[in-house]
Amino acid sequence: MIGLSISIGSGQNGGQRSGNRSLTLSGLIDGAARPGSASGITAAFSDGFPIQSLSWGMTPGGTEFGTGASPQDFSSADTGLFDAPGLLHVTARAAGRSYSLSVPIRTAPPVFITPPGFAAPLYKIGETVEVSLGTVDAAPATLTVASFTLDGEDRQGGLAGLAWSSAGETAWGRAGVLRLQARAESSGGVVLSAPVTARLGDVPRAFSAADWSVDETGVQIADLPDDGNVPITNIRYRIDGGPDRSVNGVTDFALADYGDIQIRAVNALGIGAWSDTKTRIAQTPTLSIEAAPLLAEVAAVEGNTLTATAGPVSGGPSSRTWQWYRGTAAISGATGESYMLQPADIGQRIKVRQIETPVGGSPVTRDSAASAAVVALNFRAEENDDGTVGVSYADGARSTVEFELTRPAAYAGSFNLDLGALETGPVCLVRPALSGTPEPGATLSAPPFFWVYPEALGALSVSSGWRRNGTVIADETGSTHKVISADAGTDLQYIETGTQSGAAAPVTAASPAVRIGDAAPTSYSPQTSTSALAWWDASDEATITHEAGTVSHFADKIGGAYLTGTGTTGVSASDVNGLNSILLDGIGNYFERSATTLFPADGDWVLTIVASIDEVNHINDALVSAINGDNTFAIVGFNASEFAGRLAVSGEAVSFDGGPYGGLHVFQVKADLTGQATATAYVDGIPVAFVPYSAAVDATTLRFFRSYVMGGRFCEAFLDRDLSSQAAAFAYAASKWGIS
């Protein structure tokens, strides 16, 4: 707006003119006067002639607004809309004449300070919509609704004051955009606000049949239903009318369950109706064995074991079984993944059938390629009357065979022979103990060892010798050794070396060591006892597999019942009576033989253990335990810090007399089931506990120094089926390990 000066004579707008004289007003804005005392309007004659008197009024010649050089206050009540009725009348007098003019009194057009608005951005059909008309910068001003529409259709007639009910919008699809515009009217003019909008919406419609489907993965969404003018945010589902479950998102989703499925859509205004039902049925997996099972590369020789490797399976989970075939005929009972070739298989080809069965489905099968025709083992043993037996058998045989030896008489009996061990050279089956007094001046004698060799690798040549503390003694080649003073305090062994031209390398075997200076050997030895079942001897370091002293494997000197576990060997500070032992740390070291029933089925046996008990950590620390069977056996410390001793056999238990039994001892158990039905515990040859014994021990896992883990030194242990061997076994162990 700009300031104006208006000159109006008597012939214009009610004023008068004398010559060129006219009445002028300065301080007007846009040709009008504004309300208020600071209107700043002044009157003057155009030719500068002085005004003798002046009046300002709301009527011609009136003085309501004063008679001074400028008008007094006139308020908004005096204003008019545009030019009427609010007028400012000015009358000036000079030289006996009157001059007058009039101009509008009005305000500026109003300006919206706060726009009109809705109480919320979103309404659900049926709710009442409340609006506000905003505020303007001038007063007084009249604010009214200029327009109120729904998607362009007039809804102003439905307004009750500043509220409108959408209850009448019942037809589906009436959801849309609400538009509001306000009108502000004052003496300065009329203005319209900028329009504002809100949404009128509804919950989503139900999914139609074409909008969705089910398959083996879950629910597939082809299209979303009408969203009621409010975006769908997620989908809910239920199965067989069960609980209502939510899915994040509005796309396909996986299902693990099957049954009658319904879905519905969700938006910010609520949840739509359930769709019709669609049934999802579990599909029966279509299994396929992608490749034939394979037979391990083992020669088809009677006694060998064929092992199958399954072909890969696709199409879902299944359970697997096997069936072996001799030619085209199924072999009765041959349903494992391995099969030992039998005499009935000779001349036949063997195959295996892999059978995969899905849950609730039919089996799928696939056969391996057939083996070569099975050949007979043709095992033959030739006794040479010199402690050697030459054997021959079909090429590729890897089975274990039992054969009877009738001569020489010292070794007559039944032997189990692993043909696989003969692949690279001869095997020494028996290494008798030395005889003679182990002191200088006496003579030690060694019976010949018993060797078995494969004739296919050539004739066997056996040479003999002696070792002192593990080192071969030069020029000692006979079966006897004259003990000299240099032998005192050392370990002597008789050795034999078997050589065949076709063998990978010569094989050396050694007798049990004899400490020179010890008492003469007793008449009992696990090596020569025909009733001994297993023997673990830490003094024979050759039977211990270790890496820099850390033990992993402990061989059975008379059988195949090797022990596995951990400990430390070759530590001279842990020697017992000058003999090597295995140190067990009381933290994690122990030995174990599993998956083997060592104890005789008739329940009669003697177990001898030479050990030093150096640390007890728990009441259940066990020197020995036999577990994993219906009838078990154990010797436990039965004290949290010392070895008090308790014998438990086949459900019965009794504590040791005497004790505690720390340090080095010979521990024995004589289990007499067939005679006395009693198990007796001995410490250093003295009975300390008697337990009723009614059922043979059938445990398949044998452990030493294991329960909560006990510390000490393992020296020797052996199991004998002869009950009469108890006293002799103690004498042997006590003499060897220096226990009085």
XYZ file of C-alpha atoms in Angstrom:
740
model
C 0.000 0.000 0.000
C 1.182 3.583 -0.790
C 0.377 7.082 0.648
C -1.949 9.292 -1.474
C -2.828 13.012 -1.538
C -6.370 13.644 -2.807
C -7.484 17.050 -4.103
C -11.233 17.507 -4.464
C -13.032 20.816 -5.190
C -16.588 21.923 -4.439
C -17.834 20.397 -7.598
C -16.313 17.006 -6.784
C -17.402 14.754 -3.986
C -19.287 17.589 -2.202
C -16.300 20.016 -2.019
C -15.933 23.620 -3.266
C -13.334 25.375 -5.379
C -12.383 29.096 -5.558
C -10.440 29.618 -8.685
C -7.748 26.927 -8.617
C -7.975 26.398 -4.857
C -8.911 22.918 -3.719
C -8.927 20.907 -0.479
C -6.324 18.139 -0.311
C -5.703 15.218 2.141
C -2.344 13.574 2.671
C -1.594 10.340 4.611
C -4.228 8.171 2.894
C -3.427 4.567 2.005
C -4.897 3.145 -1.143
C -7.238 6.157 -1.137
C -8.672 5.276 2.252
C -8.273 6.150 5.914
C -7.316 3.477 8.400
C -8.855 3.220 11.878
C -6.786 4.409 14.842
C -5.249 7.552 16.335
C -2.107 7.213 14.231
C -3.949 7.630 10.981
C -1.582 10.476 10.076
C -4.077 12.329 7.814
C -3.734 16.117 7.345
C -5.764 18.642 5.301
C -4.490 21.658 3.265
C -5.500 23.967 0.415
C -3.798 23.326 -2.843
C -2.653 26.924 -3.190
C -1.394 27.103 0.354
C -4.090 29.472 1.564
C -4.548 29.101 5.294
C -7.505 27.123 6.614
C -9.526 29.153 9.082
C -11.483 26.196 10.509
C -11.597 22.426 9.968
C -13.970 19.626 10.971
C -13.748 15.815 10.718
C -16.870 13.663 10.997
C -18.773 10.598 10.023
C -21.461 12.797 8.381
C -21.113 15.784 6.034
C -20.073 18.794 8.127
C -19.904 16.584 11.229
C -17.282 16.960 13.937
C -17.337 13.448 15.494
C -13.651 12.918 14.770
C -12.446 16.353 15.787
C -11.714 19.907 14.525
C -7.923 19.966 14.617
C -5.387 19.768 11.878
C -5.777 15.936 11.932
C -8.702 13.687 12.875
C -8.989 12.011 16.267
C -9.547 8.255 16.799
C -11.970 6.378 14.649
C -12.261 2.682 15.320
C -13.115 -0.402 13.336
C -16.729 0.233 14.242
C -16.575 3.258 11.987
C -15.237 1.324 9.038
C -17.207 0.143 6.098
C -17.002 -2.703 3.710
C -15.368 -1.188 0.672
C -16.902 2.372 0.340
C -20.101 2.234 2.457
C -21.148 3.058 5.029
C -17.823 3.956 6.653
C -16.787 7.388 5.280
C -14.562 10.143 6.643
C -16.135 13.611 5.896
C -13.741 16.643 5.931
C -14.908 20.337 5.842
C -12.497 23.328 5.645
C -13.436 27.031 5.769
C -11.554 30.103 4.533
C -12.495 33.556 3.322
C -16.134 32.945 4.083
C -16.293 29.838 1.942
C -16.541 26.073 2.767
C -14.641 23.291 1.091
C -15.478 19.583 1.696
C -14.597 16.059 0.588
C -15.037 12.449 1.809
C -12.892 9.247 1.707
C -13.569 5.640 2.855
C -12.582 4.415 6.287
C -11.582 0.772 5.938
C -9.123 -1.867 7.149
C -6.731 -3.972 4.985
C -8.017 -7.362 3.733
C -7.550 -10.039 6.457
C -4.614 -12.523 6.306
C -4.844 -16.092 7.680
C -2.312 -16.561 10.456
C -3.464 -20.100 11.256
C -4.984 -22.078 8.389
C -8.200 -24.011 8.801
C -7.740 -27.661 9.661
C -9.161 -31.067 10.493
C -8.876 -32.526 13.986
C -7.200 -35.648 12.517
C -5.613 -36.628 9.202
C -7.714 -39.783 8.853
C -11.312 -40.714 9.718
C -13.187 -43.938 9.477
C -16.570 -43.891 7.750
C -19.227 -43.419 10.409
C -17.092 -41.209 12.631
C -17.724 -37.482 13.270
C -15.289 -35.153 11.517
C -14.382 -32.012 13.446
C -12.848 -28.936 11.774
C -11.436 -25.550 12.778
C -11.580 -22.362 10.659
C -8.164 -20.973 11.602
C -7.318 -17.410 12.688
C -6.668 -14.093 10.855
C -4.584 -11.029 11.636
C -7.411 -8.437 11.705
C -10.386 -8.010 13.988
C -13.218 -7.933 13.667
C -13.456 -10.500 10.897
C -16.074 -13.098 10.168
C -14.820 -16.669 9.553
C -17.123 -19.089 7.795
C -16.885 -22.317 5.824
C -16.380 -21.423 2.197
C -16.544 -25.017 0.965
C -16.565 -28.558 2.409
C -16.466 -31.459 -0.079
C -15.874 -35.222 -0.274
C -14.067 -36.133 -3.484
C -15.453 -32.923 -5.013
C -19.046 -33.508 -3.876
C -20.523 -30.801 -1.635
C -21.015 -31.869 1.976
C -21.320 -28.358 3.486
C -25.007 -28.824 4.122
C -24.228 -31.670 6.516
C -22.100 -29.503 8.805
C -23.468 -28.950 12.275
C -21.402 -26.029 13.424
C -17.850 -27.238 13.005
C -18.679 -30.962 12.995
C -19.790 -33.292 10.229
C -20.999 -36.882 10.618
C -19.880 -39.391 7.992
C -22.478 -41.915 9.134
C -24.458 -41.383 5.967
C -21.593 -42.442 3.697
C -22.665 -46.089 3.769
C -22.041 -47.104 0.182
C -18.720 -48.859 -0.323
C -16.260 -46.630 -2.091
C -17.444 -43.420 -0.401
C -14.076 -43.306 1.233
C -12.134 -40.430 -0.266
C -10.593 -36.988 0.245
C -12.287 -34.400 2.470
C -11.549 -30.791 1.395
C -12.116 -27.708 3.593
C -11.744 -24.011 2.666
C -12.509 -21.097 5.028
C -13.723 -17.545 4.211
C -12.575 -14.478 6.202
C -14.558 -11.212 5.793
C -13.757 -7.805 7.276
C -14.169 -4.164 6.264
C -10.943 -4.579 4.390
C -12.291 -7.287 2.169
C -12.933 -11.005 1.811
C -10.248 -13.683 1.467
C -10.340 -17.458 1.075
C -7.885 -19.719 2.843
C -5.801 -22.280 1.084
C -7.741 -25.550 1.042
C -6.789 -28.310 3.510
C -7.568 -32.009 3.235
C -8.059 -35.141 5.304
C -8.922 -38.669 4.328
C -12.127 -40.541 4.930
C -11.442 -44.247 4.840
C -12.590 -47.739 5.848
C -11.158 -51.133 6.727
C -10.034 -53.196 3.708
C -12.464 -55.363 1.824
C -12.102 -59.161 1.939
C -9.671 -60.946 -0.381
C -11.427 -62.416 -3.404
C -10.689 -65.930 -4.622
C -8.612 -64.520 -7.478
C -6.467 -62.435 -5.137
C -4.601 -65.348 -3.518
C -3.719 -69.037 -3.655
C -1.934 -71.744 -1.633
C 0.845 -74.109 -2.709
C 3.560 -76.304 -1.199
C 5.478 -73.266 0.088
C 2.598 -71.361 1.700
C 0.357 -68.476 0.562
C 0.840 -66.631 -2.730
C -0.638 -63.093 -3.010
C -1.688 -62.162 -6.569
C -3.430 -58.880 -5.710
C -4.606 -56.898 -2.696
C -8.277 -56.081 -2.083
C -9.729 -52.545 -2.075
C -7.854 -50.837 0.749
C -10.692 -48.458 1.824
C -8.592 -45.420 0.903
C -6.017 -46.409 3.571
C -2.946 -48.432 2.549
C -2.900 -52.080 3.637
C -0.003 -52.615 6.035
C -0.021 -56.350 6.680
C -1.938 -59.604 6.309
C -3.364 -61.914 8.962
C -4.184 -65.615 8.580
C -5.660 -68.567 10.447
C -5.621 -72.327 9.911
C -8.655 -74.525 10.565
C -10.349 -71.626 12.360
C -7.532 -71.422 14.876
C -5.680 -68.431 16.326
C -5.392 -65.220 14.306
C -1.725 -64.783 13.280
C -0.010 -61.787 11.706
C 2.409 -61.661 8.771
C 4.797 -58.769 8.303
C 4.269 -57.271 4.879
C 1.680 -57.686 2.152
C 3.373 -60.240 -0.131
C 3.671 -64.024 -0.338
C 4.453 -65.813 2.929
C 5.589 -69.307 3.876
C 3.613 -71.772 5.990
C 4.815 -74.887 7.757
C 1.342 -76.162 8.624
C -1.468 -77.542 6.512
C -5.277 -77.289 6.628
C -8.061 -74.820 5.780
C -6.458 -71.389 5.310
C -8.163 -67.966 5.517
C -6.558 -64.530 5.193
C -7.593 -60.904 5.700
C -6.032 -57.471 5.212
C -5.174 -54.845 7.815
C -4.852 -51.051 7.495
C -4.637 -48.179 9.948
C -8.423 -48.187 10.430
C -8.827 -51.848 11.266
C -8.977 -55.415 10.016
C -10.972 -56.561 7.016
C -13.264 -59.567 6.808
C -11.946 -63.133 6.421
C -11.599 -64.496 2.922
C -13.196 -67.726 1.819
C -11.298 -70.904 2.784
C -8.600 -72.530 0.681
C -7.185 -75.910 1.702
C -3.449 -76.565 1.827
C -2.566 -80.265 1.689
C 0.870 -81.687 2.480
C 2.503 -83.092 -0.614
C 4.016 -86.550 -0.449
C 7.761 -86.120 -1.108
C 8.982 -87.490 -4.395
C 12.187 -89.230 -3.421
C 15.038 -90.022 -5.753
C 18.317 -91.811 -5.121
C 20.503 -89.768 -7.435
C 23.399 -92.237 -7.707
C 23.827 -95.928 -7.005
C 25.288 -96.937 -3.634
C 28.964 -97.891 -3.732
C 30.778 -100.908 -2.298
C 34.104 -100.259 -0.604
C 37.119 -101.399 -2.592
C 37.679 -104.685 -0.789
C 38.541 -107.952 -2.501
C 35.609 -110.353 -2.829
C 37.185 -112.994 -0.616
C 35.372 -115.208 1.874
C 35.596 -113.610 5.335
C 36.167 -110.063 4.077
C 33.588 -107.407 4.959
C 31.885 -105.371 2.259
C 30.720 -101.914 3.333
C 28.197 -99.787 1.450
C 28.198 -96.025 0.979
C 24.731 -94.630 0.302
C 23.902 -92.784 -2.886
C 22.721 -89.173 -2.435
C 18.974 -88.717 -1.889
C 16.802 -85.805 -3.038
C 13.131 -84.974 -2.610
C 12.728 -84.763 1.144
C 13.525 -86.624 4.375
C 13.487 -90.405 4.500
C 14.550 -93.371 6.607
C 17.211 -95.720 5.211
C 17.505 -99.488 5.304
C 19.678 -101.983 3.420
C 19.300 -105.418 1.907
C 22.216 -107.529 0.626
C 21.779 -109.908 -2.292
C 23.586 -113.062 -3.348
C 23.023 -112.891 -7.073
C 19.315 -112.029 -7.275
C 18.355 -113.650 -3.966
C 18.042 -111.579 -0.802
C 20.352 -112.774 1.983
C 18.330 -113.438 5.122
C 19.278 -111.127 8.006
C 21.779 -109.119 5.924
C 20.226 -105.700 6.436
C 23.084 -103.542 7.720
C 25.430 -101.274 5.823
C 28.175 -103.940 6.101
C 28.189 -107.635 5.232
C 30.819 -110.323 5.881
C 31.248 -112.698 2.962
C 30.214 -116.244 3.883
C 31.102 -119.673 2.468
C 27.668 -119.717 0.792
C 28.730 -116.662 -1.230
C 31.652 -118.410 -2.972
C 31.209 -118.193 -6.726
C 28.401 -115.632 -6.389
C 28.342 -111.868 -6.996
C 27.172 -109.742 -4.075
C 25.308 -106.448 -4.266
C 23.436 -104.216 -1.854
C 20.095 -102.462 -2.241
C 19.650 -99.000 -0.720
C 16.057 -98.487 0.456
C 14.764 -94.970 1.227
C 11.265 -94.613 2.720
C 9.544 -91.214 3.132
C 7.095 -90.627 5.967
C 3.763 -91.978 4.802
C 5.153 -92.804 1.356
C 6.354 -95.777 -0.622
C 9.995 -96.952 -0.582
C 12.434 -95.963 -3.324
C 15.305 -98.361 -4.037
C 18.555 -98.443 -5.970
C 21.105 -101.264 -6.279
C 24.862 -101.072 -6.207
C 27.021 -102.619 -8.870
C 27.706 -106.272 -8.106
C 31.016 -107.357 -6.649
C 33.379 -109.707 -8.396
C 32.597 -113.371 -7.896
C 33.468 -114.308 -4.319
C 36.474 -116.613 -3.977
C 37.209 -119.019 -1.136
C 39.610 -117.911 1.580
C 41.630 -121.131 1.174
C 43.493 -120.454 4.409
C 46.301 -122.910 5.037
C 48.790 -122.988 7.926
C 52.063 -124.926 7.675
C 53.681 -125.719 11.046
C 57.473 -125.727 10.806
C 58.270 -127.145 14.278
C 60.569 -124.163 14.915
C 58.169 -121.623 16.369
C 57.058 -120.410 12.947
C 53.941 -121.052 10.930
C 53.683 -120.188 7.241
C 50.220 -119.293 6.052
C 48.669 -118.840 2.643
C 45.275 -117.541 1.620
C 43.461 -115.883 -1.250
C 44.831 -112.552 -2.448
C 43.171 -109.571 -0.830
C 41.932 -111.425 2.280
C 41.616 -109.049 5.247
C 39.574 -111.079 7.706
C 40.481 -112.437 11.126
C 40.788 -116.206 11.184
C 41.027 -118.656 14.058
C 43.379 -121.561 13.649
C 44.529 -124.435 15.833
C 48.226 -125.018 16.437
C 49.279 -128.507 17.526
C 53.029 -128.132 17.515
C 55.364 -127.107 18.941
C 53.588 -128.175 22.094
C 54.648 -125.005 23.981
C 52.358 -122.963 21.765
C 49.590 -125.472 21.078
C 46.162 -123.891 21.158
C 43.755 -121.663 19.282
C 44.855 -118.321 17.820
C 43.067 -115.413 16.172
C 45.038 -113.975 13.281
C 44.328 -110.689 11.502
C 45.213 -111.349 7.871
C 45.326 -107.610 7.227
C 48.292 -107.371 9.622
C 50.215 -109.820 7.404
C 50.081 -107.562 4.343
C 53.501 -106.066 4.968
C 55.350 -108.816 6.806
C 55.371 -111.437 9.575
C 53.559 -111.165 12.918
C 54.853 -112.361 16.299
C 51.925 -113.837 18.247
C 53.681 -115.054 21.435
C 56.685 -113.584 23.244
C 57.347 -115.764 26.316
C 58.901 -114.349 29.484
C 62.540 -115.000 30.331
C 63.530 -117.653 32.812
C 66.496 -117.598 35.164
C 67.665 -115.514 38.096
C 68.044 -111.822 37.214
C 71.359 -111.214 38.926
C 74.987 -111.125 37.819
C 76.465 -114.559 37.260
C 73.152 -116.201 36.417
C 71.957 -117.167 32.965
C 68.719 -115.948 31.446
C 67.038 -118.182 28.906
C 64.438 -117.254 26.302
C 62.025 -119.712 24.708
C 61.622 -119.112 20.959
C 58.887 -116.714 19.946
C 55.900 -117.852 17.929
C 55.814 -116.281 14.435
C 53.228 -116.394 11.686
C 54.244 -115.260 8.204
C 52.608 -115.030 4.764
C 54.309 -117.508 2.447
C 53.551 -115.213 -0.492
C 56.229 -112.785 0.788
C 58.932 -115.435 0.839
C 60.567 -117.684 3.407
C 60.855 -116.377 6.975
C 64.293 -115.897 8.483
C 64.410 -115.332 12.259
C 67.446 -113.888 14.013
C 67.801 -113.400 17.760
C 69.519 -110.968 20.073
C 69.373 -109.147 23.390
C 68.718 -105.558 24.464
C 69.912 -103.694 27.531
C 67.730 -100.708 28.383
C 66.420 -100.734 24.837
C 69.832 -100.868 23.132
C 70.912 -103.978 21.223
C 73.855 -105.765 22.880
C 76.567 -106.412 20.308
C 77.384 -110.037 19.453
C 74.531 -111.453 21.548
C 72.633 -113.721 19.145
C 71.620 -116.813 21.078
C 68.594 -117.666 23.186
C 70.597 -117.370 26.440
C 72.395 -114.510 28.122
C 74.946 -114.678 30.890
C 74.170 -111.823 33.276
C 77.233 -109.676 33.924
C 77.907 -106.846 36.345
C 77.230 -104.280 33.607
C 73.641 -105.542 33.514
C 72.977 -104.678 37.149
C 70.233 -102.079 37.494
C 69.212 -102.361 33.827
C 66.332 -103.934 31.930
C 67.167 -106.936 29.767
C 65.040 -108.239 26.910
C 65.357 -111.058 24.443
C 64.500 -110.010 20.869
C 63.771 -111.800 17.628
C 63.670 -110.217 14.176
C 61.646 -111.775 11.385
C 62.709 -111.055 7.803
C 61.026 -111.891 4.483
C 62.260 -110.906 1.049
C 58.872 -109.501 0.059
C 58.129 -107.755 3.355
C 58.118 -103.991 3.674
C 60.709 -104.134 6.480
C 62.064 -106.554 9.090
C 59.840 -106.964 12.163
C 61.364 -107.035 15.662
C 59.607 -108.421 18.744
C 60.850 -108.294 22.350
C 60.175 -110.315 25.490
C 58.914 -108.648 28.668
C 61.802 -106.791 30.296
C 63.561 -108.181 33.363
C 65.193 -105.794 35.834
C 68.568 -107.192 36.855
C 68.944 -107.238 40.618
C 65.257 -107.943 41.253
C 64.082 -111.163 42.801
C 63.684 -114.143 40.540
C 60.499 -114.076 38.475
C 57.521 -115.794 39.959
C 55.958 -118.759 38.296
C 53.005 -116.608 37.143
C 53.103 -114.143 34.261
C 50.251 -112.717 32.207
C 52.394 -113.448 29.162
C 52.509 -117.187 29.750
C 49.151 -117.636 31.450
C 46.809 -119.486 29.088
C 43.829 -118.072 30.966
C 44.865 -114.411 30.806
C 42.423 -112.255 28.811
C 44.055 -108.806 28.651
C 47.299 -107.185 29.822
C 48.375 -103.540 29.895
C 51.976 -103.006 31.050
C 53.386 -99.460 31.330
C 56.894 -100.839 31.965
C 56.939 -101.938 28.315
C 57.203 -98.546 26.638
C 56.989 -100.142 23.204
C 53.292 -100.832 23.846
C 52.544 -97.138 24.471
C 51.808 -94.809 21.575
C 52.757 -91.249 22.472
C 53.916 -87.941 21.026
C 56.733 -86.390 23.054
C 55.466 -88.286 26.090
C 51.770 -87.481 25.616
C 49.993 -90.839 25.494
C 47.137 -91.597 23.089
C 47.087 -95.421 22.798
C 48.039 -98.245 25.174
C 48.306 -101.723 23.601
C 47.034 -104.983 25.072
C 50.142 -107.207 25.163
C 48.233 -110.463 24.715
C 45.143 -109.403 22.755
C 43.380 -106.636 20.953
C 41.775 -104.801 23.878
C 43.901 -101.666 23.564
C 43.150 -98.635 25.727
C 42.708 -95.072 24.540
C 43.079 -91.937 26.587
C 45.662 -89.448 27.777
C 48.541 -89.386 30.206
C 52.291 -88.777 30.268
C 54.948 -91.475 29.852
C 58.731 -91.548 29.819
C 59.008 -89.254 32.885
C 61.858 -90.696 34.947
C 60.659 -88.878 38.063
C 57.492 -90.965 37.840
C 59.283 -94.317 37.533
C 58.222 -97.001 39.998
C 60.907 -99.430 41.177
C 62.948 -98.222 38.210
C 60.156 -99.136 35.777
C 58.277 -96.765 33.514
C 54.750 -95.756 34.505
C 52.076 -93.488 33.006
C 51.383 -90.307 34.953
C 47.696 -89.315 35.221
C 47.202 -85.651 36.173
C 43.943 -85.861 38.156
C 42.346 -83.298 35.828
C 41.531 -84.910 32.526
C 43.768 -87.990 32.101
C 42.239 -91.472 32.062
C 42.171 -94.664 29.958
C 39.210 -96.426 28.429
C 38.238 -99.490 26.418
C 34.732 -99.283 24.939
C 32.372 -101.439 22.886
C 34.037 -104.603 24.217
C 32.854 -107.132 26.789
C 36.129 -108.181 28.427
C 34.706 -110.027 31.414
C 33.897 -113.758 30.931
C 30.241 -114.641 30.482
C 30.416 -117.238 33.288
C 31.221 -114.433 35.751
C 34.523 -115.880 37.055
C 37.624 -113.665 36.813
C 40.533 -112.023 38.636
C 41.511 -108.407 37.884
C 44.932 -107.206 39.126
C 45.880 -103.502 39.074
C 49.217 -101.999 40.116
C 48.808 -98.249 40.661
C 49.956 -95.374 42.813
C 47.066 -93.233 44.061
C 48.497 -89.746 44.494
C 45.428 -87.458 44.378
C 41.722 -87.866 45.218
C 39.361 -85.071 44.176
C 35.889 -86.493 44.747
C 34.083 -89.196 46.684
C 33.310 -90.957 43.385
C 36.865 -90.918 41.989
C 37.310 -94.406 40.521
C 40.438 -96.491 40.228
C 38.550 -98.752 37.826
C 34.978 -98.865 36.561
C 33.117 -101.071 34.102
C 29.948 -99.417 32.794
C 27.371 -99.578 29.982
C 25.805 -102.911 30.829
C 23.091 -104.405 32.979
C 25.658 -105.471 35.589
C 28.562 -103.134 36.296
C 31.636 -103.019 38.502
C 33.787 -100.333 40.151
C 36.375 -99.573 42.827
C 35.918 -95.984 44.025
C 37.692 -93.868 46.640
C 34.513 -93.269 48.678
C 36.089 -90.203 50.296
C 36.416 -86.638 49.021
C 40.170 -86.333 49.700
C 41.683 -89.811 50.265
C 41.216 -93.303 48.880
C 39.162 -95.166 51.510
C 37.998 -97.756 48.968
C 34.619 -99.272 48.089
C 33.819 -102.267 45.877
C 30.596 -102.261 43.822
C 29.591 -105.282 41.703
C 26.258 -105.978 39.983
C 24.246 -103.673 42.218
C 25.911 -104.567 45.556
C 28.577 -102.429 47.301
C 30.795 -102.738 50.410
C 33.493 -100.381 51.767
C 37.088 -101.545 52.252
C 38.413 -102.451 55.677
C 41.527 -100.559 56.803
C 42.725 -97.715 54.647
C 43.103 -95.115 53.448
C 45.133 -96.597 50.594
C 47.249 -93.796 49.163
C 50.496 -94.425 47.281
C 51.599 -97.619 45.493
C 49.535 -100.807 45.948
C 48.404 -103.979 44.225
C 44.596 -103.866 43.991
C 42.753 -107.059 43.066
C 39.178 -108.262 42.643
C 38.339 -111.969 42.520
C 34.819 -112.406 41.153
C 33.578 -115.954 41.896
C 30.050 -116.378 40.520
C 29.898 -120.110 39.825
C 31.380 -121.209 43.170
C 30.940 -118.821 46.098
C 28.706 -116.151 44.461
C 31.021 -113.604 46.094
C 33.327 -110.870 44.828
C 36.375 -110.210 47.037
C 38.588 -107.104 47.010
C 42.300 -107.393 47.949
C 44.888 -104.716 48.706
C 48.465 -105.981 48.640
C 47.208 -109.580 48.829
C 44.956 -109.038 51.885
C 41.135 -109.310 51.587
C 39.486 -105.992 52.460
C 35.873 -106.364 51.198
C 33.354 -109.126 50.369
C 30.316 -108.411 48.177
C 27.424 -110.756 47.265
C 27.771 -111.534 43.546
C 24.648 -112.795 41.768
C 24.960 -111.754 38.105
C 27.930 -111.767 35.729
C 29.415 -108.377 34.863
C 28.449 -107.609 31.258
C 29.672 -104.000 30.977
C 31.129 -102.985 27.610
C 33.217 -99.979 28.718
C 36.243 -100.331 31.006
C 37.908 -97.240 32.508
C 40.950 -96.635 34.717
C 41.372 -93.489 36.875
C 38.051 -92.079 35.690
C 34.895 -90.851 37.315
C 35.503 -87.359 38.585
C 39.174 -88.025 37.566
C 41.802 -89.233 40.035
C 45.532 -88.494 39.904
C 48.350 -91.003 40.180
C 50.533 -93.449 38.247
C 49.283 -96.377 36.214
C 51.781 -99.248 36.321
C 50.132 -102.455 35.155
C 46.774 -104.242 34.941
C 45.744 -107.684 33.720
C 42.574 -109.784 33.656
C 42.633 -113.588 34.115
C 39.702 -116.025 33.974
C 41.428 -118.495 36.376
C 40.207 -117.846 39.944
C 43.180 -119.776 41.348
C 45.596 -117.219 39.868
C 44.873 -114.504 42.440
C 47.730 -115.222 44.847
C 50.272 -115.930 42.088
C 49.216 -112.802 40.236
C 49.796 -110.734 43.375
C 53.217 -112.278 43.908
C 54.164 -111.519 40.300
C 53.007 -107.896 40.515
C 54.499 -107.217 43.958
C 57.855 -108.664 42.928
C 58.001 -106.758 39.663
C 57.021 -103.364 41.099
C 58.800 -103.653 44.456
C 55.746 -103.844 46.708
C 56.273 -105.676 49.988
